[in-house]
Amino acid sequence: MVMHLILVEDCDSWMQVRGIGEFLDSCRITESKTNTSKKIRSIEKSKMDYLNAHSRIHTNEKPHFCEICNKTFIQRSSLKSHLRIHTNEKPHFCEICNKTFIQRGSLKSHLRIHTKEKPHVCEICNKAFSQGGDLKRHLRIHSMEKPHVCEICNKAFSQTSHLKTHLLIHTKEQPHVCEICNKAFSQTNHLKTHLLIHTKEKPHVCEICNKAFSLRSNFKRHLLIHA
């Protein structure tokens, strides 16, 4: 069967197909050419689900919906992956550490932890990241963008995690509990700092007199003596 490369005008991309069904006007096919580079104007009429799915990117049509939470999707395969959230099915597993994942893409991203690969690079400061989401969050340092806003006090944050931590101030929730003395804290780093009291660890050392401190705040105050 002859293969055709179809030019999708709206997104300026070529798609390799064997046959083409109905294609919406918003994603108009202007011309096609065979693998022998001979241009053709007539297009074979046959249903191609994946080509129709591509057109939905432009029309934002989402005919596939989850019967559990009513979330909608452009492609049937995306719905299939989504359903694993409800079933907790994790068919993709890491052969190195046996961690399992719902989606193949999540496994692929996870593998970079083992390979130390960091393909996502900041064009401003050249800092590299293993995950695209990490780069996106990092870029807000340069742009000063803070899209996550507290609905109670309107304070804005660059990351969702920072907003979640901030909300604990309003809710008075203290989910992080010391297993030794049961003292509770709203933030993980506060618990880590507290644990130094029990471990007697003093990681902050003065380079001038070698005096050590468990808390950074005490270490900074000490440095004023030398200043």
mmCIF file of C-alpha atoms in Angstrom, residues 10-210:
data_model
loop_
_atom_site.group_PDB
_atom_site.id
_atom_site.type_symbol
_atom_site.label_atom_id
_atom_site.label_comp_id
_atom_site.label_asym_id
_atom_site.label_seq_id
_atom_site.Cartn_x
_atom_site.Cartn_y
_atom_site.Cartn_z
ATOM 1 C CA ASP A 10 -2.680 24.828 10.753
ATOM 2 C CA CYS A 11 0.267 23.293 12.559
ATOM 3 C CA ASP A 12 2.742 23.069 9.681
ATOM 4 C CA SER A 13 3.471 19.392 10.303
ATOM 5 C CA TRP A 14 3.545 16.255 8.149
ATOM 6 C CA MET A 15 1.740 13.069 9.175
ATOM 7 C CA GLN A 16 2.458 9.705 7.553
ATOM 8 C CA VAL A 17 -0.760 7.836 6.743
ATOM 9 C CA ARG A 18 -2.103 5.064 4.495
ATOM 10 C CA GLY A 19 -5.580 6.550 4.077
ATOM 11 C CA ILE A 20 -7.488 9.636 5.170
ATOM 12 C CA GLY A 21 -11.058 9.971 6.407
ATOM 13 C CA GLU A 22 -13.058 13.101 6.855
ATOM 14 C CA PHE A 23 -10.885 15.952 8.075
ATOM 15 C CA LEU A 24 -12.244 19.130 9.659
ATOM 16 C CA ASP A 25 -11.855 22.518 7.971
ATOM 17 C CA SER A 26 -9.859 23.933 10.889
ATOM 18 C CA CYS A 27 -7.061 21.491 10.082
ATOM 19 C CA ARG A 28 -7.189 21.685 6.260
ATOM 20 C CA ILE A 29 -5.055 19.386 4.143
ATOM 21 C CA THR A 30 -3.431 21.419 1.406
ATOM 22 C CA GLU A 31 -1.514 18.730 -0.398
ATOM 23 C CA SER A 32 0.122 15.345 -0.014
ATOM 24 C CA LYS A 33 3.045 13.586 -1.548
ATOM 25 C CA THR A 34 4.052 9.944 -1.871
ATOM 26 C CA ASN A 35 7.278 8.432 -0.612
ATOM 27 C CA THR A 36 8.583 8.823 -4.167
ATOM 28 C CA SER A 37 8.178 12.611 -3.684
ATOM 29 C CA LYS A 38 5.502 12.807 -6.413
ATOM 30 C CA LYS A 39 2.880 15.361 -5.323
ATOM 31 C CA ILE A 40 -0.725 14.325 -5.530
ATOM 32 C CA ARG A 41 -3.930 16.326 -5.101
ATOM 33 C CA SER A 42 -6.515 13.594 -4.683
ATOM 34 C CA ILE A 43 -6.783 12.034 -1.238
ATOM 35 C CA GLU A 44 -7.965 8.501 -0.567
ATOM 36 C CA LYS A 45 -11.262 8.350 1.349
ATOM 37 C CA SER A 46 -11.054 6.006 4.331
ATOM 38 C CA LYS A 47 -11.424 6.346 8.094
ATOM 39 C CA MET A 48 -8.247 7.019 10.023
ATOM 40 C CA ASP A 49 -8.923 7.340 13.734
ATOM 41 C CA TYR A 50 -5.557 8.738 14.657
ATOM 42 C CA LEU A 51 -5.764 11.458 11.993
ATOM 43 C CA ASN A 52 -9.208 12.446 13.211
ATOM 44 C CA ALA A 53 -7.807 12.511 16.737
ATOM 45 C CA HIS A 54 -5.084 14.885 15.563
ATOM 46 C CA SER A 55 -7.693 17.296 14.214
ATOM 47 C CA ARG A 56 -9.234 17.494 17.688
ATOM 48 C CA ILE A 57 -6.079 19.192 18.942
ATOM 49 C CA HIS A 58 -7.160 22.215 16.907
ATOM 50 C CA THR A 59 -10.918 21.961 17.551
ATOM 51 C CA ASN A 60 -10.509 21.039 21.236
ATOM 52 C CA GLU A 61 -13.151 18.337 20.786
ATOM 53 C CA LYS A 62 -13.008 15.748 23.583
ATOM 54 C CA PRO A 63 -15.416 12.899 22.790
ATOM 55 C CA HIS A 64 -13.957 10.368 25.240
ATOM 56 C CA PHE A 65 -15.022 10.836 28.863
ATOM 57 C CA CYS A 66 -14.403 9.066 32.148
ATOM 58 C CA GLU A 67 -17.610 7.587 33.571
ATOM 59 C CA ILE A 68 -16.210 7.889 37.099
ATOM 60 C CA CYS A 69 -15.147 11.566 37.279
ATOM 61 C CA ASN A 70 -16.480 12.914 33.933
ATOM 62 C CA LYS A 71 -13.073 14.171 32.813
ATOM 63 C CA THR A 72 -12.891 14.350 29.012
ATOM 64 C CA PHE A 73 -10.103 13.460 26.579
ATOM 65 C CA ILE A 74 -9.206 13.946 22.926
ATOM 66 C CA GLN A 75 -7.926 10.406 22.413
ATOM 67 C CA ARG A 76 -9.229 7.035 23.599
ATOM 68 C CA SER A 77 -5.698 6.064 24.656
ATOM 69 C CA SER A 78 -5.546 9.060 27.003
ATOM 70 C CA LEU A 79 -8.797 7.956 28.625
ATOM 71 C CA LYS A 80 -7.393 4.440 29.011
ATOM 72 C CA SER A 81 -4.326 5.803 30.806
ATOM 73 C CA HIS A 82 -6.482 8.063 32.973
ATOM 74 C CA LEU A 83 -8.648 5.156 34.162
ATOM 75 C CA ARG A 84 -5.608 3.664 35.866
ATOM 76 C CA ILE A 85 -5.800 6.523 38.376
ATOM 77 C CA HIS A 86 -9.104 5.077 39.565
ATOM 78 C CA THR A 87 -8.075 1.413 39.337
ATOM 79 C CA ASN A 88 -4.581 2.118 40.728
ATOM 80 C CA GLU A 89 -3.174 -0.082 37.966
ATOM 81 C CA LYS A 90 0.530 0.548 37.399
ATOM 82 C CA PRO A 91 1.703 -1.630 34.506
ATOM 83 C CA HIS A 92 4.974 0.192 33.850
ATOM 84 C CA PHE A 93 7.820 -0.618 36.252
ATOM 85 C CA CYS A 94 11.436 0.410 36.646
ATOM 86 C CA GLU A 95 13.794 -2.537 36.146
ATOM 87 C CA ILE A 96 16.370 -0.872 38.386
ATOM 88 C CA CYS A 97 14.377 -0.112 41.563
ATOM 89 C CA ASN A 98 11.030 -1.840 40.774
ATOM 90 C CA LYS A 99 9.018 1.346 41.275
ATOM 91 C CA THR A 100 5.766 1.205 39.301
ATOM 92 C CA PHE A 101 3.966 3.847 37.262
ATOM 93 C CA ILE A 102 0.569 4.429 35.671
ATOM 94 C CA GLN A 103 1.951 5.924 32.469
ATOM 95 C CA ARG A 104 4.927 5.024 30.290
ATOM 96 C CA GLY A 105 5.943 8.695 30.165
ATOM 97 C CA SER A 106 6.221 8.791 33.958
ATOM 98 C CA LEU A 107 8.518 5.764 33.873
ATOM 99 C CA LYS A 108 10.643 7.412 31.196
ATOM 100 C CA SER A 109 10.999 10.528 33.334
ATOM 101 C CA HIS A 110 11.785 8.435 36.420
ATOM 102 C CA LEU A 111 14.630 6.598 34.671
ATOM 103 C CA ARG A 112 16.531 9.888 34.474
ATOM 104 C CA ILE A 113 17.016 9.631 38.241
ATOM 105 C CA HIS A 114 19.179 6.574 37.602
ATOM 106 C CA THR A 115 20.861 7.789 34.408
ATOM 107 C CA LYS A 116 21.438 11.329 35.780
ATOM 108 C CA GLU A 117 20.274 12.602 32.391
ATOM 109 C CA LYS A 118 19.162 16.261 32.422
ATOM 110 C CA PRO A 119 17.876 17.156 28.960
ATOM 111 C CA HIS A 120 15.892 20.240 29.996
ATOM 112 C CA VAL A 121 18.209 23.264 30.138
ATOM 113 C CA CYS A 122 17.424 26.835 31.188
ATOM 114 C CA GLU A 123 18.362 29.184 28.346
ATOM 115 C CA ILE A 124 19.006 31.997 30.833
ATOM 116 C CA CYS A 125 21.372 30.438 33.375
ATOM 117 C CA ASN A 126 22.107 27.023 31.781
ATOM 118 C CA LYS A 127 20.908 25.099 34.820
ATOM 119 C CA ALA A 128 19.789 21.621 33.731
ATOM 120 C CA PHE A 129 16.871 19.491 34.917
ATOM 121 C CA SER A 130 15.752 15.911 34.430
ATOM 122 C CA GLN A 131 12.058 16.850 34.267
ATOM 123 C CA GLY A 132 10.352 19.412 32.045
ATOM 124 C CA GLY A 133 8.099 20.440 34.932
ATOM 125 C CA ASP A 134 11.140 21.283 37.065
ATOM 126 C CA LEU A 135 12.482 23.553 34.330
ATOM 127 C CA LYS A 136 9.090 25.248 34.027
ATOM 128 C CA ARG A 137 9.026 25.962 37.760
ATOM 129 C CA HIS A 138 12.641 27.143 37.672
ATOM 130 C CA LEU A 139 11.899 29.674 34.921
ATOM 131 C CA ARG A 140 9.575 31.483 37.307
ATOM 132 C CA ILE A 141 12.662 32.519 39.277
ATOM 133 C CA HIS A 142 13.730 34.568 36.274
ATOM 134 C CA SER A 143 10.264 35.765 35.259
ATOM 135 C CA MET A 144 9.141 36.414 38.861
ATOM 136 C CA GLU A 145 5.851 34.753 37.901
ATOM 137 C CA LYS A 146 3.757 33.621 40.875
ATOM 138 C CA PRO A 147 0.599 31.963 39.539
ATOM 139 C CA HIS A 148 -0.430 30.186 42.747
ATOM 140 C CA VAL A 149 -2.391 32.568 44.983
ATOM 141 C CA CYS A 150 -3.686 32.022 48.507
ATOM 142 C CA GLU A 151 -7.463 32.604 48.502
ATOM 143 C CA ILE A 152 -7.351 33.692 52.141
ATOM 144 C CA CYS A 153 -4.639 36.369 52.196
ATOM 145 C CA ASN A 154 -3.798 36.750 48.455
ATOM 146 C CA LYS A 155 -0.126 35.954 48.963
ATOM 147 C CA ALA A 156 1.318 34.559 45.726
ATOM 148 C CA PHE A 157 3.800 31.724 45.148
ATOM 149 C CA SER A 158 5.757 30.372 42.203
ATOM 150 C CA GLN A 159 5.117 26.723 43.096
ATOM 151 C CA THR A 160 2.063 24.760 44.194
ATOM 152 C CA SER A 161 4.037 23.083 46.983
ATOM 153 C CA HIS A 162 4.909 26.486 48.477
ATOM 154 C CA LEU A 163 1.250 27.477 48.468
ATOM 155 C CA LYS A 164 0.263 24.196 50.157
ATOM 156 C CA THR A 165 2.856 24.778 52.861
ATOM 157 C CA HIS A 166 1.661 28.353 53.328
ATOM 158 C CA LEU A 167 -1.974 27.257 53.747
ATOM 159 C CA LEU A 168 -0.980 25.363 56.892
ATOM 160 C CA ILE A 169 -0.523 28.747 58.547
ATOM 161 C CA HIS A 170 -4.230 29.411 58.095
ATOM 162 C CA THR A 171 -5.462 25.897 58.890
ATOM 163 C CA LYS A 172 -3.133 25.488 61.882
ATOM 164 C CA GLU A 173 -2.531 21.950 60.648
ATOM 165 C CA GLN A 174 0.693 20.305 61.871
ATOM 166 C CA PRO A 175 1.068 17.007 60.001
ATOM 167 C CA HIS A 176 4.780 16.479 60.651
ATOM 168 C CA VAL A 177 5.295 14.846 64.055
ATOM 169 C CA CYS A 178 8.530 14.056 65.877
ATOM 170 C CA GLU A 179 8.630 10.311 66.632
ATOM 171 C CA ILE A 180 10.756 10.931 69.738
ATOM 172 C CA CYS A 181 8.818 13.609 71.648
ATOM 173 C CA ASN A 182 5.602 13.886 69.572
ATOM 174 C CA LYS A 183 6.045 17.610 68.961
ATOM 175 C CA ALA A 184 4.227 18.577 65.768
ATOM 176 C CA PHE A 185 5.184 20.985 62.990
ATOM 177 C CA SER A 186 3.495 22.470 59.946
ATOM 178 C CA GLN A 187 6.542 22.116 57.707
ATOM 179 C CA THR A 188 8.959 19.250 57.034
ATOM 180 C CA ASN A 189 12.052 21.454 57.323
ATOM 181 C CA HIS A 190 10.937 22.615 60.766
ATOM 182 C CA LEU A 191 10.729 18.982 61.894
ATOM 183 C CA LYS A 192 14.189 18.278 60.449
ATOM 184 C CA THR A 193 15.602 21.228 62.352
ATOM 185 C CA HIS A 194 13.902 20.072 65.540
ATOM 186 C CA LEU A 195 15.373 16.567 65.228
ATOM 187 C CA LEU A 196 18.846 18.056 65.610
ATOM 188 C CA ILE A 197 17.989 18.648 69.270
ATOM 189 C CA HIS A 198 17.643 14.898 69.771
ATOM 190 C CA THR A 199 20.554 13.821 67.569
ATOM 191 C CA LYS A 200 22.890 16.526 68.967
ATOM 192 C CA GLU A 201 24.044 17.034 65.378
ATOM 193 C CA LYS A 202 25.645 20.407 64.635
ATOM 194 C CA PRO A 203 26.073 20.753 60.871
ATOM 195 C CA HIS A 204 26.784 24.499 60.808
ATOM 196 C CA VAL A 205 30.461 25.125 61.574
ATOM 197 C CA CYS A 206 32.226 28.470 61.826
ATOM 198 C CA GLU A 207 35.261 28.511 59.514
ATOM 199 C CA ILE A 208 37.004 31.049 61.755
ATOM 200 C CA CYS A 209 36.808 29.448 65.202
ATOM 201 C CA ASN A 210 35.336 26.018 64.391
#
